[in-house]
PDB file of C-alpha atoms in Angstrom:
ATOM      1  CA  UNK U   1      80.640-120.680-135.949  1.00 73.00           C
ATOM      2  CA  UNK U   2      77.029-119.743-135.895  1.00 80.00           C
ATOM      3  CA  UNK U   3      74.373-122.349-135.379  1.00 89.00           C
ATOM      4  CA  UNK U   4      70.734-121.938-135.554  1.00 93.00           C
ATOM      5  CA  UNK U   5      68.269-124.573-133.802  1.00 95.00           C
ATOM      6  CA  UNK U   6      64.497-124.871-134.681  1.00 96.00           C
ATOM      7  CA  UNK U   7      63.282-127.521-132.306  1.00 95.00           C
ATOM      8  CA  UNK U   8      59.509-127.897-133.648  1.00 96.00           C
ATOM      9  CA  UNK U   9      59.834-129.892-136.638  1.00 95.00           C
ATOM     10  CA  UNK U  10      55.947-129.290-137.110  1.00 97.00           C
ATOM     11  CA  UNK U  11      53.345-127.164-135.879  1.00 97.00           C
ATOM     12  CA  UNK U  12      49.830-126.706-136.583  1.00 97.00           C
ATOM     13  CA  UNK U  13      47.222-124.152-135.985  1.00 98.00           C
ATOM     14  CA  UNK U  14      43.666-123.279-136.627  1.00 98.00           C
ATOM     15  CA  UNK U  15      42.754-120.554-139.011  1.00 97.00           C
ATOM     16  CA  UNK U  16      42.440-117.052-137.246  1.00 97.00           C
ATOM     17  CA  UNK U  17      44.245-118.243-134.274  1.00 98.00           C
ATOM     18  CA  UNK U  18      47.717-117.395-133.157  1.00 98.00           C
ATOM     19  CA  UNK U  19      51.035-119.478-133.356  1.00 98.00           C
ATOM     20  CA  UNK U  20      54.457-119.327-132.252  1.00 98.00           C
ATOM     21  CA  UNK U  21      57.493-120.731-133.993  1.00 98.00           C
ATOM     22  CA  UNK U  22      60.499-121.137-131.549  1.00 98.00           C
ATOM     23  CA  UNK U  23      64.435-120.544-132.601  1.00 97.00           C
ATOM     24  CA  UNK U  24      67.490-120.372-130.781  1.00 97.00           C
ATOM     25  CA  UNK U  25      70.890-119.346-132.006  1.00 94.00           C
ATOM     26  CA  UNK U  26      74.402-119.274-131.140  1.00 91.00           C
ATOM     27  CA  UNK U  27      76.977-116.683-132.626  1.00 87.00           C
ATOM     28  CA  UNK U  28      80.252-115.117-131.524  1.00 84.00           C
ATOM     29  CA  UNK U  29      79.594-112.162-133.907  1.00 83.00           C
ATOM     30  CA  UNK U  30      78.795-108.990-131.992  1.00 82.00           C
ATOM     31  CA  UNK U  31      77.040-107.420-135.058  1.00 84.00           C
ATOM     32  CA  UNK U  32      74.510-109.906-136.715  1.00 88.00           C
ATOM     33  CA  UNK U  33      71.227-110.069-137.746  1.00 91.00           C
ATOM     34  CA  UNK U  34      68.131-112.599-137.605  1.00 93.00           C
ATOM     35  CA  UNK U  35      65.552-113.343-140.442  1.00 95.00           C
ATOM     36  CA  UNK U  36      62.582-115.600-140.940  1.00 97.00           C
ATOM     37  CA  UNK U  37      62.064-116.888-144.225  1.00 96.00           C
ATOM     38  CA  UNK U  38      59.180-118.571-145.629  1.00 96.00           C
ATOM     39  CA  UNK U  39      59.102-121.473-147.920  1.00 95.00           C
ATOM     40  CA  UNK U  40      55.679-122.255-149.356  1.00 95.00           C
ATOM     41  CA  UNK U  41      54.843-125.502-151.533  1.00 91.00           C
ATOM     42  CA  UNK U  42      56.155-123.572-154.555  1.00 90.00           C
ATOM     43  CA  UNK U  43      59.539-123.699-152.840  1.00 91.00           C
ATOM     44  CA  UNK U  44      60.349-119.959-153.200  1.00 92.00           C
ATOM     45  CA  UNK U  45      62.097-118.560-150.238  1.00 94.00           C
ATOM     46  CA  UNK U  46      60.327-115.520-149.132  1.00 94.00           C
ATOM     47  CA  UNK U  47      61.552-112.963-146.371  1.00 94.00           C
ATOM     48  CA  UNK U  48      59.152-112.867-143.694  1.00 97.00           C
ATOM     49  CA  UNK U  49      60.557-110.316-141.171  1.00 96.00           C
ATOM     50  CA  UNK U  50      64.195-109.321-139.909  1.00 95.00           C
ATOM     51  CA  UNK U  51      65.604-108.214-136.533  1.00 95.00           C
ATOM     52  CA  UNK U  52      68.752-106.226-136.211  1.00 91.00           C
ATOM     53  CA  UNK U  53      70.490-107.454-133.034  1.00 90.00           C
ATOM     54  CA  UNK U  54      71.466-104.384-131.714  1.00 90.00           C
ATOM     55  CA  UNK U  55      67.885-102.932-131.645  1.00 90.00           C
ATOM     56  CA  UNK U  56      66.193-103.704-128.376  1.00 87.00           C
ATOM     57  CA  UNK U  57      62.655-103.257-130.065  1.00 93.00           C
ATOM     58  CA  UNK U  58      60.954-106.345-131.465  1.00 96.00           C
ATOM     59  CA  UNK U  59      60.278-106.295-135.580  1.00 95.00           C
ATOM     60  CA  UNK U  60      56.625-106.307-136.601  1.00 96.00           C
ATOM     61  CA  UNK U  61      55.743-106.928-140.107  1.00 94.00           C
ATOM     62  CA  UNK U  62      51.615-106.995-140.307  1.00 96.00           C
ATOM     63  CA  UNK U  63      50.619-110.052-138.885  1.00 97.00           C
ATOM     64  CA  UNK U  64      54.084-111.345-137.993  1.00 98.00           C
ATOM     65  CA  UNK U  65      56.208-110.203-134.993  1.00 97.00           C
ATOM     66  CA  UNK U  66      59.193-111.559-133.321  1.00 98.00           C
ATOM     67  CA  UNK U  67      60.089-112.129-129.748  1.00 97.00           C
ATOM     68  CA  UNK U  68      63.870-111.380-129.645  1.00 96.00           C
ATOM     69  CA  UNK U  69      65.731-112.118-126.423  1.00 95.00           C
ATOM     70  CA  UNK U  70      69.430-111.558-127.049  1.00 93.00           C
ATOM     71  CA  UNK U  71      70.540-112.709-123.444  1.00 93.00           C
ATOM     72  CA  UNK U  72      68.765-115.879-124.259  1.00 94.00           C
ATOM     73  CA  UNK U  73      69.880-116.092-127.881  1.00 94.00           C
ATOM     74  CA  UNK U  74      66.181-116.779-128.684  1.00 96.00           C
ATOM     75  CA  UNK U  75      64.342-115.546-131.699  1.00 96.00           C
ATOM     76  CA  UNK U  76      60.664-116.716-131.950  1.00 97.00           C
ATOM     77  CA  UNK U  77      58.083-115.586-134.739  1.00 98.00           C
ATOM     78  CA  UNK U  78      54.595-114.933-133.809  1.00 98.00           C
ATOM     79  CA  UNK U  79      51.832-115.287-136.511  1.00 98.00           C
ATOM     80  CA  UNK U  80      48.559-113.637-135.493  1.00 98.00           C
ATOM     81  CA  UNK U  81      45.036-114.206-137.255  1.00 98.00           C
ATOM     82  CA  UNK U  82      46.807-117.336-139.298  1.00 98.00           C
ATOM     83  CA  UNK U  83      45.608-117.725-142.783  1.00 97.00           C
ATOM     84  CA  UNK U  84      45.795-120.712-145.136  1.00 97.00           C
ATOM     85  CA  UNK U  85      48.409-119.097-147.262  1.00 96.00           C
ATOM     86  CA  UNK U  86      50.843-118.916-144.229  1.00 97.00           C
ATOM     87  CA  UNK U  87      51.009-122.672-144.419  1.00 97.00           C
ATOM     88  CA  UNK U  88      54.784-123.304-145.415  1.00 97.00           C
ATOM     89  CA  UNK U  89      58.061-124.397-143.950  1.00 96.00           C
ATOM     90  CA  UNK U  90      59.591-121.533-142.021  1.00 97.00           C
ATOM     91  CA  UNK U  91      63.302-121.180-141.434  1.00 96.00           C
ATOM     92  CA  UNK U  92      65.206-119.064-138.779  1.00 96.00           C
ATOM     93  CA  UNK U  93      68.459-117.711-139.811  1.00 92.00           C
ATOM     94  CA  UNK U  94      71.119-115.814-138.659  1.00 89.00           C
ATOM     95  CA  UNK U  95      73.659-113.745-140.518  1.00 85.00           C
ATOM     96  CA  UNK U  96      77.053-112.329-139.064  1.00 78.00           C
ATOM     97  CA  UNK U  97      80.368-111.102-140.013  1.00 71.00           C
ATOM     98  CA  UNK U  98      80.818-113.731-142.245  1.00 63.00           C
ATOM     99  CA  UNK U  99      78.053-112.840-144.374  1.00 61.00           C
ATOM    100  CA  UNK U 100      76.436-116.058-145.008  1.00 75.00           C
ATOM    101  CA  UNK U 101      73.023-116.996-143.747  1.00 81.00           C
ATOM    102  CA  UNK U 102      72.698-120.345-141.524  1.00 86.00           C
ATOM    103  CA  UNK U 103      69.618-121.907-141.649  1.00 90.00           C
ATOM    104  CA  UNK U 104      67.947-123.797-138.971  1.00 91.00           C
ATOM    105  CA  UNK U 105      66.188-127.128-140.301  1.00 92.00           C
ATOM    106  CA  UNK U 106      62.994-125.489-140.534  1.00 95.00           C
ATOM    107  CA  UNK U 107      59.275-125.880-138.952  1.00 97.00           C
ATOM    108  CA  UNK U 108      56.495-127.183-141.140  1.00 96.00           C
ATOM    109  CA  UNK U 109      53.436-125.193-140.415  1.00 98.00           C
ATOM    110  CA  UNK U 110      50.007-126.543-141.007  1.00 98.00           C
ATOM    111  CA  UNK U 111      46.983-124.054-141.127  1.00 97.00           C
ATOM    112  CA  UNK U 112      43.895-126.199-140.542  1.00 97.00           C
ATOM    113  CA  UNK U 113      40.410-124.583-141.736  1.00 95.00           C
TER     114      UNK U 113
ATOM    115  CA  UNK O   1      58.519-111.501-156.994  1.00 83.00           C
ATOM    116  CA  UNK O   2      61.768-110.988-155.442  1.00 86.00           C
ATOM    117  CA  UNK O   3      63.541-109.727-158.640  1.00 92.00           C
ATOM    118  CA  UNK O   4      66.041-112.495-158.747  1.00 96.00           C
ATOM    119  CA  UNK O   5      65.751-114.776-161.680  1.00 97.00           C
ATOM    120  CA  UNK O   6      67.166-118.162-162.215  1.00 98.00           C
ATOM    121  CA  UNK O   7      67.460-120.437-165.192  1.00 97.00           C
ATOM    122  CA  UNK O   8      66.394-123.207-165.818  1.00 97.00           C
ATOM    123  CA  UNK O   9      63.744-123.860-163.189  1.00 96.00           C
ATOM    124  CA  UNK O  10      64.295-127.749-163.656  1.00 96.00           C
ATOM    125  CA  UNK O  11      67.080-129.706-165.071  1.00 97.00           C
ATOM    126  CA  UNK O  12      67.357-133.405-165.562  1.00 97.00           C
ATOM    127  CA  UNK O  13      70.626-134.970-166.359  1.00 97.00           C
ATOM    128  CA  UNK O  14      72.790-138.106-165.737  1.00 97.00           C
ATOM    129  CA  UNK O  15      75.715-139.094-163.637  1.00 97.00           C
ATOM    130  CA  UNK O  16      78.826-137.788-164.785  1.00 97.00           C
ATOM    131  CA  UNK O  17      77.507-134.936-166.585  1.00 97.00           C
ATOM    132  CA  UNK O  18      78.187-131.231-166.553  1.00 98.00           C
ATOM    133  CA  UNK O  19      75.427-128.366-166.086  1.00 98.00           C
ATOM    134  CA  UNK O  20      75.431-124.607-165.621  1.00 98.00           C
ATOM    135  CA  UNK O  21      72.907-122.804-163.366  1.00 98.00           C
ATOM    136  CA  UNK O  22      72.471-119.214-164.166  1.00 98.00           C
ATOM    137  CA  UNK O  23      71.333-116.292-162.041  1.00 98.00           C
ATOM    138  CA  UNK O  24      70.433-112.492-162.495  1.00 97.00           C
ATOM    139  CA  UNK O  25      70.467-110.315-159.323  1.00 96.00           C
ATOM    140  CA  UNK O  26      68.051-107.935-158.508  1.00 94.00           C
ATOM    141  CA  UNK O  27      68.598-104.558-160.328  1.00 92.00           C
ATOM    142  CA  UNK O  28      71.526-102.672-158.507  1.00 89.00           C
ATOM    143  CA  UNK O  29      72.611-105.574-156.343  1.00 92.00           C
ATOM    144  CA  UNK O  30      76.381-106.359-156.311  1.00 92.00           C
ATOM    145  CA  UNK O  31      76.319-109.426-154.350  1.00 91.00           C
ATOM    146  CA  UNK O  32      75.239-113.003-155.355  1.00 94.00           C
ATOM    147  CA  UNK O  33      74.877-116.017-153.396  1.00 93.00           C
ATOM    148  CA  UNK O  34      74.489-119.913-153.998  1.00 96.00           C
ATOM    149  CA  UNK O  35      72.701-122.214-151.679  1.00 96.00           C
ATOM    150  CA  UNK O  36      71.858-125.707-151.875  1.00 96.00           C
ATOM    151  CA  UNK O  37      68.734-127.017-150.332  1.00 95.00           C
ATOM    152  CA  UNK O  38      68.785-131.021-150.151  1.00 91.00           C
ATOM    153  CA  UNK O  39      66.587-133.467-148.015  1.00 82.00           C
ATOM    154  CA  UNK O  40      69.410-134.612-145.896  1.00 77.00           C
ATOM    155  CA  UNK O  41      71.630-131.514-145.681  1.00 76.00           C
ATOM    156  CA  UNK O  42      69.101-128.745-145.445  1.00 85.00           C
ATOM    157  CA  UNK O  43      69.816-125.390-146.685  1.00 89.00           C
ATOM    158  CA  UNK O  44      73.731-124.927-147.153  1.00 91.00           C
ATOM    159  CA  UNK O  45      75.683-121.830-148.102  1.00 91.00           C
ATOM    160  CA  UNK O  46      77.937-122.549-151.185  1.00 95.00           C
ATOM    161  CA  UNK O  47      79.621-119.340-152.248  1.00 94.00           C
ATOM    162  CA  UNK O  48      79.341-115.911-152.504  1.00 92.00           C
ATOM    163  CA  UNK O  49      80.512-113.116-155.038  1.00 93.00           C
ATOM    164  CA  UNK O  50      80.521-109.276-154.839  1.00 91.00           C
ATOM    165  CA  UNK O  51      80.971-107.223-157.834  1.00 92.00           C
ATOM    166  CA  UNK O  52      82.694-110.049-159.787  1.00 94.00           C
ATOM    167  CA  UNK O  53      84.811-111.224-156.784  1.00 94.00           C
ATOM    168  CA  UNK O  54      84.700-114.112-154.712  1.00 93.00           C
ATOM    169  CA  UNK O  55      83.841-112.989-151.208  1.00 89.00           C
ATOM    170  CA  UNK O  56      82.987-116.048-149.005  1.00 88.00           C
ATOM    171  CA  UNK O  57      83.353-119.633-149.555  1.00 90.00           C
ATOM    172  CA  UNK O  58      81.119-122.408-147.828  1.00 89.00           C
ATOM    173  CA  UNK O  59      80.409-125.946-148.328  1.00 84.00           C
ATOM    174  CA  UNK O  60      81.165-126.027-151.975  1.00 93.00           C
ATOM    175  CA  UNK O  61      82.761-128.988-153.460  1.00 94.00           C
ATOM    176  CA  UNK O  62      85.697-129.004-155.749  1.00 96.00           C
ATOM    177  CA  UNK O  63      83.684-130.164-158.503  1.00 97.00           C
ATOM    178  CA  UNK O  64      81.549-126.979-158.391  1.00 97.00           C
ATOM    179  CA  UNK O  65      82.619-123.761-159.225  1.00 97.00           C
ATOM    180  CA  UNK O  66      81.046-120.323-160.037  1.00 97.00           C
ATOM    181  CA  UNK O  67      81.728-116.974-161.059  1.00 97.00           C
ATOM    182  CA  UNK O  68      80.340-113.534-161.552  1.00 97.00           C
ATOM    183  CA  UNK O  69      80.245-111.655-164.854  1.00 97.00           C
ATOM    184  CA  UNK O  70      80.966-107.882-165.370  1.00 96.00           C
ATOM    185  CA  UNK O  71      77.013-107.669-165.934  1.00 95.00           C
ATOM    186  CA  UNK O  72      76.672-108.938-162.410  1.00 95.00           C
ATOM    187  CA  UNK O  73      74.852-112.269-163.339  1.00 97.00           C
ATOM    188  CA  UNK O  74      76.361-115.291-161.995  1.00 98.00           C
ATOM    189  CA  UNK O  75      76.711-118.911-163.111  1.00 98.00           C
ATOM    190  CA  UNK O  76      77.129-122.021-160.951  1.00 98.00           C
ATOM    191  CA  UNK O  77      79.046-124.898-162.780  1.00 98.00           C
ATOM    192  CA  UNK O  78      78.493-128.593-161.281  1.00 98.00           C
ATOM    193  CA  UNK O  79      80.682-131.164-163.059  1.00 97.00           C
ATOM    194  CA  UNK O  80      81.068-135.034-162.677  1.00 97.00           C
ATOM    195  CA  UNK O  81      77.267-135.391-161.319  1.00 97.00           C
ATOM    196  CA  UNK O  82      76.571-137.761-158.647  1.00 97.00           C
ATOM    197  CA  UNK O  83      73.498-138.772-157.439  1.00 96.00           C
ATOM    198  CA  UNK O  84      73.758-136.910-154.385  1.00 94.00           C
ATOM    199  CA  UNK O  85      73.878-133.694-156.127  1.00 96.00           C
ATOM    200  CA  UNK O  86      70.140-133.959-156.676  1.00 96.00           C
ATOM    201  CA  UNK O  87      68.706-130.665-155.029  1.00 96.00           C
ATOM    202  CA  UNK O  88      67.319-127.522-155.287  1.00 97.00           C
ATOM    203  CA  UNK O  89      69.913-124.654-156.015  1.00 97.00           C
ATOM    204  CA  UNK O  90      69.245-121.280-155.027  1.00 97.00           C
ATOM    205  CA  UNK O  91      70.571-118.014-156.023  1.00 97.00           C
ATOM    206  CA  UNK O  92      70.133-114.973-153.761  1.00 95.00           C
ATOM    207  CA  UNK O  93      71.475-111.096-154.048  1.00 94.00           C
ATOM    208  CA  UNK O  94      71.951-108.206-151.705  1.00 90.00           C
ATOM    209  CA  UNK O  95      73.009-105.002-152.361  1.00 82.00           C
ATOM    210  CA  UNK O  96      76.453-104.196-151.062  1.00 63.00           C
ATOM    211  CA  UNK O  97      77.013-107.645-149.969  1.00 57.00           C
ATOM    212  CA  UNK O  98      77.669-106.720-146.102  1.00 63.00           C
ATOM    213  CA  UNK O  99      77.004-108.596-143.297  1.00 58.00           C
ATOM    214  CA  UNK O 100      73.537-106.558-142.626  1.00 66.00           C
ATOM    215  CA  UNK O 101      72.123-106.879-146.336  1.00 80.00           C
ATOM    216  CA  UNK O 102      68.987-108.779-146.414  1.00 86.00           C
ATOM    217  CA  UNK O 103      69.335-111.286-149.045  1.00 90.00           C
ATOM    218  CA  UNK O 104      66.386-111.925-151.636  1.00 92.00           C
ATOM    219  CA  UNK O 105      65.905-115.390-153.177  1.00 95.00           C
ATOM    220  CA  UNK O 106      65.342-116.575-156.603  1.00 96.00           C
ATOM    221  CA  UNK O 107      63.011-119.275-157.456  1.00 95.00           C
ATOM    222  CA  UNK O 108      65.311-121.997-157.562  1.00 96.00           C
ATOM    223  CA  UNK O 109      66.656-124.592-159.911  1.00 97.00           C
ATOM    224  CA  UNK O 110      65.721-128.008-159.238  1.00 97.00           C
ATOM    225  CA  UNK O 111      68.556-130.143-160.515  1.00 97.00           C
ATOM    226  CA  UNK O 112      67.645-134.010-160.914  1.00 97.00           C
ATOM    227  CA  UNK O 113      70.424-136.298-161.334  1.00 97.00           C
ATOM    228  CA  UNK O 114      69.791-139.561-162.797  1.00 96.00           C
TER     229      UNK O 114
END
């Protein structure tokens, strides 16, 4: 069974600074994908970034990038130049052969002005 | 806007009642997923449909059922409601429903059982 662990229940960052959210996962699937979703106070689940496990290159989407360490089963999210609108719950998820997303418990990110 | 729509946005009902939540996937998406987000259980996968057929089942209670119609919209039926069923219910959709597909979430339906 797939498991996803987010060890930081809460994080805070100053506006314009950089923050890294941690995530470790475990899966027996050989072909899987990893995602970070963001859930702002509106409760909408918004895709932030996606990483294919077969790709060695780390995914990047504007100010968001990941550090994917496959051997260590680690998938951290780096947010650069943090903005007030980045404040949200961030969920790390994995998706493998069973096709269902397995979610971590989330990290609440606060951005201080 | 993800392109996935869910109705209603909010639902308040009493214990023992039955409700139906509706989801319309993004245009062209064949697969629909249902998730439950509650304070104590976090986000949990309930069930997946692909092109009208059930494809995968998660932690879905026997009191809950779902279906996907020929026009690809889906409905989640919750019956004999209990206080613990109060949660945010998300629908997500993806293209082919494969393990490599990104899921896009709707805005959710907040269910309150009194």
